[in-house]
CSV table of C-alpha atoms in Angstrom, one decimal:
chain,number,residue,atom,x,y,z
A,1,MET,CA,7.0,-4.7,-11.4
A,2,THR,CA,5.9,-7.5,-13.6
A,3,LEU,CA,9.3,-9.3,-13.9
A,4,GLY,CA,10.2,-8.0,-9.8
A,5,CYS,CA,6.9,-9.9,-8.5
A,6,GLY,CA,6.7,-12.8,-11.2
A,7,CYS,CA,10.0,-14.1,-9.9
A,8,VAL,CA,8.3,-14.3,-6.1
A,9,GLY,CA,5.1,-15.3,-7.4
A,10,GLN,CA,6.6,-18.2,-8.9
A,11,ALA,CA,8.9,-19.1,-5.8
A,12,VAL,CA,6.2,-19.4,-3.8
A,13,LEU,CA,3.3,-21.0,-6.1
A,14,SER,CA,5.7,-23.6,-6.8
A,15,ARG,CA,6.3,-23.8,-3.3
A,16,GLY,CA,10.2,-23.4,-3.8
A,17,ALA,CA,10.6,-26.0,-7.2
A,18,HIS,CA,11.2,-22.7,-9.2
A,19,GLY,CA,13.0,-20.5,-6.6
A,20,GLY,CA,13.5,-19.0,-3.8
A,21,PRO,CA,15.3,-16.0,-1.9
A,22,MET,CA,18.3,-15.8,-4.6
A,23,THR,CA,16.0,-16.0,-7.6
A,24,ILE,CA,14.2,-13.3,-6.3
A,25,SER,CA,16.8,-11.2,-4.7
A,26,VAL,CA,18.1,-11.6,-8.3
A,27,GLY,CA,15.0,-11.4,-9.7
A,28,PHE,CA,13.9,-8.5,-9.3
A,29,ALA,CA,17.7,-6.7,-9.2
A,30,MET,CA,17.9,-7.4,-13.1
A,31,ALA,CA,13.8,-6.2,-13.2
A,32,VAL,CA,15.5,-2.8,-12.3
A,33,THR,CA,17.9,-3.3,-14.9
A,34,THR,CA,15.5,-3.6,-17.5
A,35,ALA,CA,13.3,-0.7,-16.3
A,36,VAL,CA,16.3,2.3,-16.5
A,37,TYR,CA,17.5,0.7,-19.8
A,38,VAL,CA,14.2,1.5,-21.1
A,39,SER,CA,12.8,4.2,-20.0
A,40,GLY,CA,16.6,6.1,-18.8
A,41,GLY,CA,16.1,8.8,-21.8
A,42,VAL,CA,13.4,9.7,-21.3
A,43,SER,CA,12.5,10.3,-18.1
A,44,GLY,CA,15.9,9.4,-16.1
A,45,GLY,CA,14.3,6.3,-15.2
A,46,HIS,CA,13.8,6.6,-11.7
A,47,ILE,CA,11.4,4.2,-11.5
A,48,ASN,CA,10.6,5.2,-7.5
A,49,PRO,CA,8.5,8.2,-5.8
A,50,ALA,CA,12.3,8.4,-2.9
A,51,VAL,CA,14.5,8.9,-6.0
A,52,SER,CA,12.2,10.7,-7.8
A,53,LEU,CA,11.9,13.1,-4.4
A,54,ALA,CA,15.7,12.9,-3.6
A,55,MET,CA,16.6,14.3,-7.2
A,56,CYS,CA,14.0,17.3,-6.1
A,57,VAL,CA,15.7,17.6,-3.3
A,58,ALA,CA,19.1,18.3,-5.2
A,59,GLY,CA,18.3,20.4,-7.7
A,60,ARG,CA,18.3,17.6,-10.4
A,61,LEU,CA,14.8,17.3,-11.0
A,62,LYS,CA,11.9,20.0,-11.2
A,63,TRP,CA,9.2,19.7,-8.7
A,64,THR,CA,6.3,20.5,-10.8
A,65,LYS,CA,7.2,17.5,-12.4
A,66,LEU,CA,7.3,15.0,-9.1
A,67,PRO,CA,3.9,14.4,-8.9
A,68,ILE,CA,4.0,13.4,-12.6
A,69,TYR,CA,6.7,11.2,-11.9
A,70,ILE,CA,5.1,9.6,-8.7
A,71,LEU,CA,1.5,9.1,-10.7
A,72,ALA,CA,3.4,7.5,-13.6
A,73,GLN,CA,5.6,4.9,-10.8
A,74,PHE,CA,2.0,4.0,-9.3
A,75,LEU,CA,0.1,3.0,-11.4
A,76,GLY,CA,3.4,1.4,-13.6
A,77,ALA,CA,2.9,-0.8,-10.3
A,78,PHE,CA,-0.5,-1.5,-10.2
A,79,VAL,CA,-0.3,-2.8,-13.9
A,80,GLY,CA,2.6,-4.5,-13.4
A,81,ALA,CA,0.9,-6.5,-10.2
A,82,ALA,CA,-2.2,-7.2,-12.0
A,83,ALA,CA,-0.1,-9.0,-14.5
A,84,VAL,CA,1.4,-11.1,-12.5
A,85,PHE,CA,-1.4,-11.7,-11.1
A,86,GLY,CA,-3.6,-12.9,-14.9
A,87,ILE,CA,0.0,-14.7,-15.8
A,88,TYR,CA,-0.3,-17.1,-12.4
A,89,HIS,CA,-4.2,-16.9,-12.1
A,90,ASP,CA,-4.3,-21.0,-12.3
A,91,ALA,CA,-1.7,-21.0,-10.2
A,92,PHE,CA,-3.5,-19.0,-7.1
A,93,MET,CA,-6.1,-20.5,-6.9
A,94,GLU,CA,-4.8,-24.3,-6.9
A,95,TYR,CA,-1.9,-23.3,-4.6
A,96,SER,CA,-4.7,-21.7,-1.8
A,97,ASN,CA,-8.0,-24.1,-3.1
A,98,GLY,CA,-9.3,-20.8,-4.4
A,99,THR,CA,-8.8,-18.5,-1.9
A,100,LEU,CA,-6.5,-15.0,-1.5
A,101,GLU,CA,-5.0,-15.2,2.0
A,102,VAL,CA,-3.1,-12.9,3.8
A,103,THR,CA,-1.8,-14.0,7.0
A,104,GLY,CA,-1.3,-17.9,7.3
A,105,PRO,CA,0.1,-21.3,6.2
A,106,TYR,CA,-1.5,-20.4,2.5
A,107,ALA,CA,-1.0,-16.6,2.5
A,108,THR,CA,-0.2,-15.2,-1.3
A,109,ALA,CA,-0.2,-11.4,-0.6
A,110,HIS,CA,3.6,-10.9,0.0
A,111,ILE,CA,3.6,-12.1,-3.2
A,112,PHE,CA,3.1,-8.0,-4.2
A,113,ALA,CA,3.4,-6.0,-1.3
A,114,THR,CA,6.3,-6.3,1.3
A,115,TYR,CA,5.1,-7.5,5.5
A,116,PRO,CA,7.2,-7.4,8.3
A,117,ALA,CA,8.6,-10.2,9.6
A,118,PRO,CA,6.8,-11.7,13.3
A,119,TYR,CA,9.4,-10.2,15.4
A,120,LEU,CA,9.0,-6.5,13.7
A,121,SER,CA,8.3,-3.4,15.2
A,122,LEU,CA,7.0,-0.9,13.7
A,123,ILE,CA,10.1,1.6,14.8
A,124,ASN,CA,12.3,-1.1,13.6
A,125,GLY,CA,10.5,-1.4,10.8
A,126,PHE,CA,11.2,2.2,10.1
A,127,ALA,CA,14.3,2.5,10.4
A,128,ASP,CA,14.9,-0.7,8.6
A,129,GLN,CA,13.7,1.2,5.2
A,130,VAL,CA,15.0,4.7,6.2
A,131,MET,CA,18.6,2.9,5.8
A,132,SER,CA,18.2,0.7,3.1
A,133,THR,CA,16.4,3.3,1.1
A,134,ALA,CA,19.2,6.4,2.2
A,135,VAL,CA,22.6,3.5,1.2
A,136,LEU,CA,20.3,3.1,-1.9
A,137,LEU,CA,20.2,6.2,-2.7
A,138,LEU,CA,24.5,7.7,-1.3
A,139,VAL,CA,25.2,4.9,-3.6
A,140,ILE,CA,23.3,6.2,-7.1
A,141,PHE,CA,24.4,9.7,-6.8
A,142,ALA,CA,27.9,8.1,-6.1
A,143,ILE,CA,27.0,5.5,-9.6
A,144,PHE,CA,25.4,8.7,-12.1
A,145,ASP,CA,28.5,11.1,-10.4
A,146,THR,CA,30.7,11.6,-13.9
A,147,ARG,CA,33.2,13.0,-11.7
A,148,ASN,CA,33.6,10.5,-8.8
A,149,ASN,CA,34.9,6.9,-9.7
A,150,ARG,CA,32.8,6.6,-12.7
A,151,VAL,CA,30.8,3.8,-14.1
A,152,PRO,CA,31.4,2.6,-18.0
A,153,LYS,CA,28.9,4.8,-19.9
A,154,GLY,CA,25.7,2.3,-20.7
A,155,LEU,CA,26.8,0.3,-17.4
A,156,GLU,CA,25.2,2.2,-15.0
A,157,PRO,CA,21.8,0.5,-15.0
A,158,VAL,CA,23.6,-2.9,-14.3
A,159,VAL,CA,25.4,-1.4,-12.0
A,160,VAL,CA,22.2,-0.6,-10.1
A,161,GLY,CA,21.2,-3.7,-9.6
A,162,LEU,CA,23.8,-5.2,-8.8
A,163,LEU,CA,23.4,-2.6,-5.7
A,164,ILE,CA,19.8,-4.2,-5.5
A,165,ILE,CA,21.1,-7.8,-4.8
A,166,VAL,CA,23.2,-6.5,-2.1
A,167,LEU,CA,20.8,-4.9,-0.6
A,168,THR,CA,17.8,-7.3,-0.9
A,169,CYS,CA,20.8,-10.3,0.6
A,170,SER,CA,21.9,-8.6,3.6
A,171,LEU,CA,18.9,-5.8,4.7
A,172,GLY,CA,15.8,-7.7,3.6
A,173,MET,CA,14.5,-10.3,5.7
A,174,ASN,CA,12.8,-7.7,7.6
A,175,SER,CA,10.4,-7.0,5.6
A,176,GLY,CA,11.7,-7.6,2.3
A,177,CYS,CA,13.7,-4.3,1.8
A,178,ALA,CA,10.8,-2.6,-0.4
A,179,MET,CA,12.8,0.7,-0.7
A,180,ASN,CA,9.9,2.2,-2.8
A,181,PRO,CA,7.1,3.0,-2.1
A,182,ALA,CA,5.2,3.0,-6.1
A,183,ARG,CA,6.9,-1.0,-5.8
A,184,ASP,CA,4.6,-1.2,-2.4
A,185,LEU,CA,1.5,0.8,-2.2
A,186,GLY,CA,0.8,0.1,-6.2
A,187,PRO,CA,0.3,-3.8,-5.7
A,188,ARG,CA,-1.3,-3.2,-2.3
A,189,LEU,CA,-3.9,-1.7,-3.4
A,190,PHE,CA,-4.0,-4.6,-6.6
A,191,THR,CA,-4.1,-7.1,-4.1
A,192,ALA,CA,-7.0,-4.6,-1.6
A,193,ILE,CA,-9.3,-5.0,-4.7
A,194,ALA,CA,-8.3,-8.1,-6.7
A,195,GLY,CA,-10.2,-10.3,-3.7
A,196,TRP,CA,-7.7,-10.1,-0.9
A,197,GLY,CA,-9.6,-7.1,0.6
A,198,MET,CA,-8.8,-4.7,3.6
A,199,GLU,CA,-6.7,-6.8,5.4
A,200,VAL,CA,-3.3,-5.8,3.3
A,201,PHE,CA,-3.6,-2.4,5.4
A,202,THR,CA,-4.2,-4.1,8.5
A,203,ALA,CA,-1.9,-6.6,8.7
A,204,GLY,CA,1.6,-7.0,10.7
A,205,ASN,CA,0.2,-3.8,12.5
A,206,ASN,CA,-0.8,-1.6,10.0
A,207,TRP,CA,2.6,-2.0,8.2
A,208,TRP,CA,1.6,-0.4,4.9
A,209,TRP,CA,2.5,2.9,5.6
A,210,VAL,CA,6.3,2.4,6.7
A,211,PRO,CA,6.9,1.7,3.1
A,212,ILE,CA,5.3,4.6,2.3
A,213,VAL,CA,6.9,6.8,4.2
A,214,ALA,CA,10.6,5.7,5.4
A,215,PRO,CA,11.8,5.9,2.2
A,216,MET,CA,10.7,8.9,1.2
A,217,LEU,CA,13.2,10.2,4.1
A,218,GLY,CA,15.7,8.1,3.8
A,219,GLY,CA,15.9,8.8,-0.3
A,220,VAL,CA,16.1,12.1,0.8
A,221,LEU,CA,19.1,11.6,3.6
A,222,GLY,CA,20.7,9.4,1.7
A,223,ALA,CA,21.5,11.7,-0.9
A,224,LEU,CA,22.2,14.6,1.0
A,225,THR,CA,24.8,12.6,2.9
A,226,TYR,CA,26.4,12.5,-0.4
A,227,ILE,CA,26.2,15.7,-1.5
A,228,ILE,CA,27.3,17.0,1.8
A,229,PHE,CA,30.2,14.7,2.5
A,230,ILE,CA,31.4,13.8,-0.9
A,231,GLU,CA,29.6,15.1,-3.8
A,232,VAL,CA,30.4,19.4,-2.6
A,233,HIS,CA,34.3,18.4,-2.1
A,234,HIS,CA,35.2,17.3,-5.4
A,235,SER,CA,38.0,19.8,-6.9
A,236,ASP,CA,37.1,21.4,-10.1
A,237,ASN,CA,39.7,21.0,-13.2
A,238,GLN,CA,38.0,18.2,-14.5
A,239,GLN,CA,37.2,18.3,-18.0
A,240,GLY,CA,33.2,19.4,-19.1
A,241,GLU,CA,33.7,17.3,-22.4
A,242,GLU,CA,33.7,14.3,-19.9
A,243,ASN,CA,29.9,15.5,-18.4
A,244,ASP,CA,28.8,16.8,-21.3
A,245,VAL,CA,27.3,12.9,-23.1
A,246,TYR,CA,25.4,12.7,-19.7
A,247,ASP,CA,23.3,15.6,-19.7
A,248,LYS,CA,20.2,14.7,-21.5
A,249,TYR,CA,19.5,11.9,-18.4
A,250,GLU,CA,18.3,13.8,-16.1
A,251,LEU,CA,19.3,11.4,-12.9
A,252,THR,CA,22.5,11.8,-14.2
A,253,ASN,CA,22.9,15.6,-14.6
A,254,MET,CA,24.6,15.8,-11.2
């Protein structure tokens, strides 16, 4: 979150001089890649409640671990947002003359959390988040499925990053392509506390709940779609030793 929101902050606060849509898309994706590399060997590198819930529904993660995963993910997102605000504090003050605004020409709340485009309805936005997160989880399950066209071991996080780039480039216009409840609610809570106020929850026709509920639903939908239409149709004559190297990672215990 520090690296991802930092990309957005650098682009916005510099008024486009040090970044734009493409640097944000690539930067956020590479931030996810580094996070998966760092945490993958211990927790599976979910970094997303929608991923963790889908893993539980698919039987890849114990349900008793889900609250711990989600709590850690929200805490990490909150602290990451705080780090960005601290690093760019003076730039925030200069950009908006000392005020922290949610909407308007000097809005900066969208550096931390997603907000809908003016034309977007809640129904359309909900469908947007369900669809994008479903694609995210469907492809993640494919990437880590050792019986499919496997990604070379150790390069899975890079492919996840490439997946996020194509998702943000294709499905990011409506509302920023959150696809992660922790990525959205954690920083939103921080902005509410740090000076932007409760408007962060009322802006966009009370948009705040959509990036929380819709990704959770979409993640489960994408995971089940992959299992039902792809995974269960694999042949069983795969060499078991090819799969043994992945057993230590919960995310890859397919």
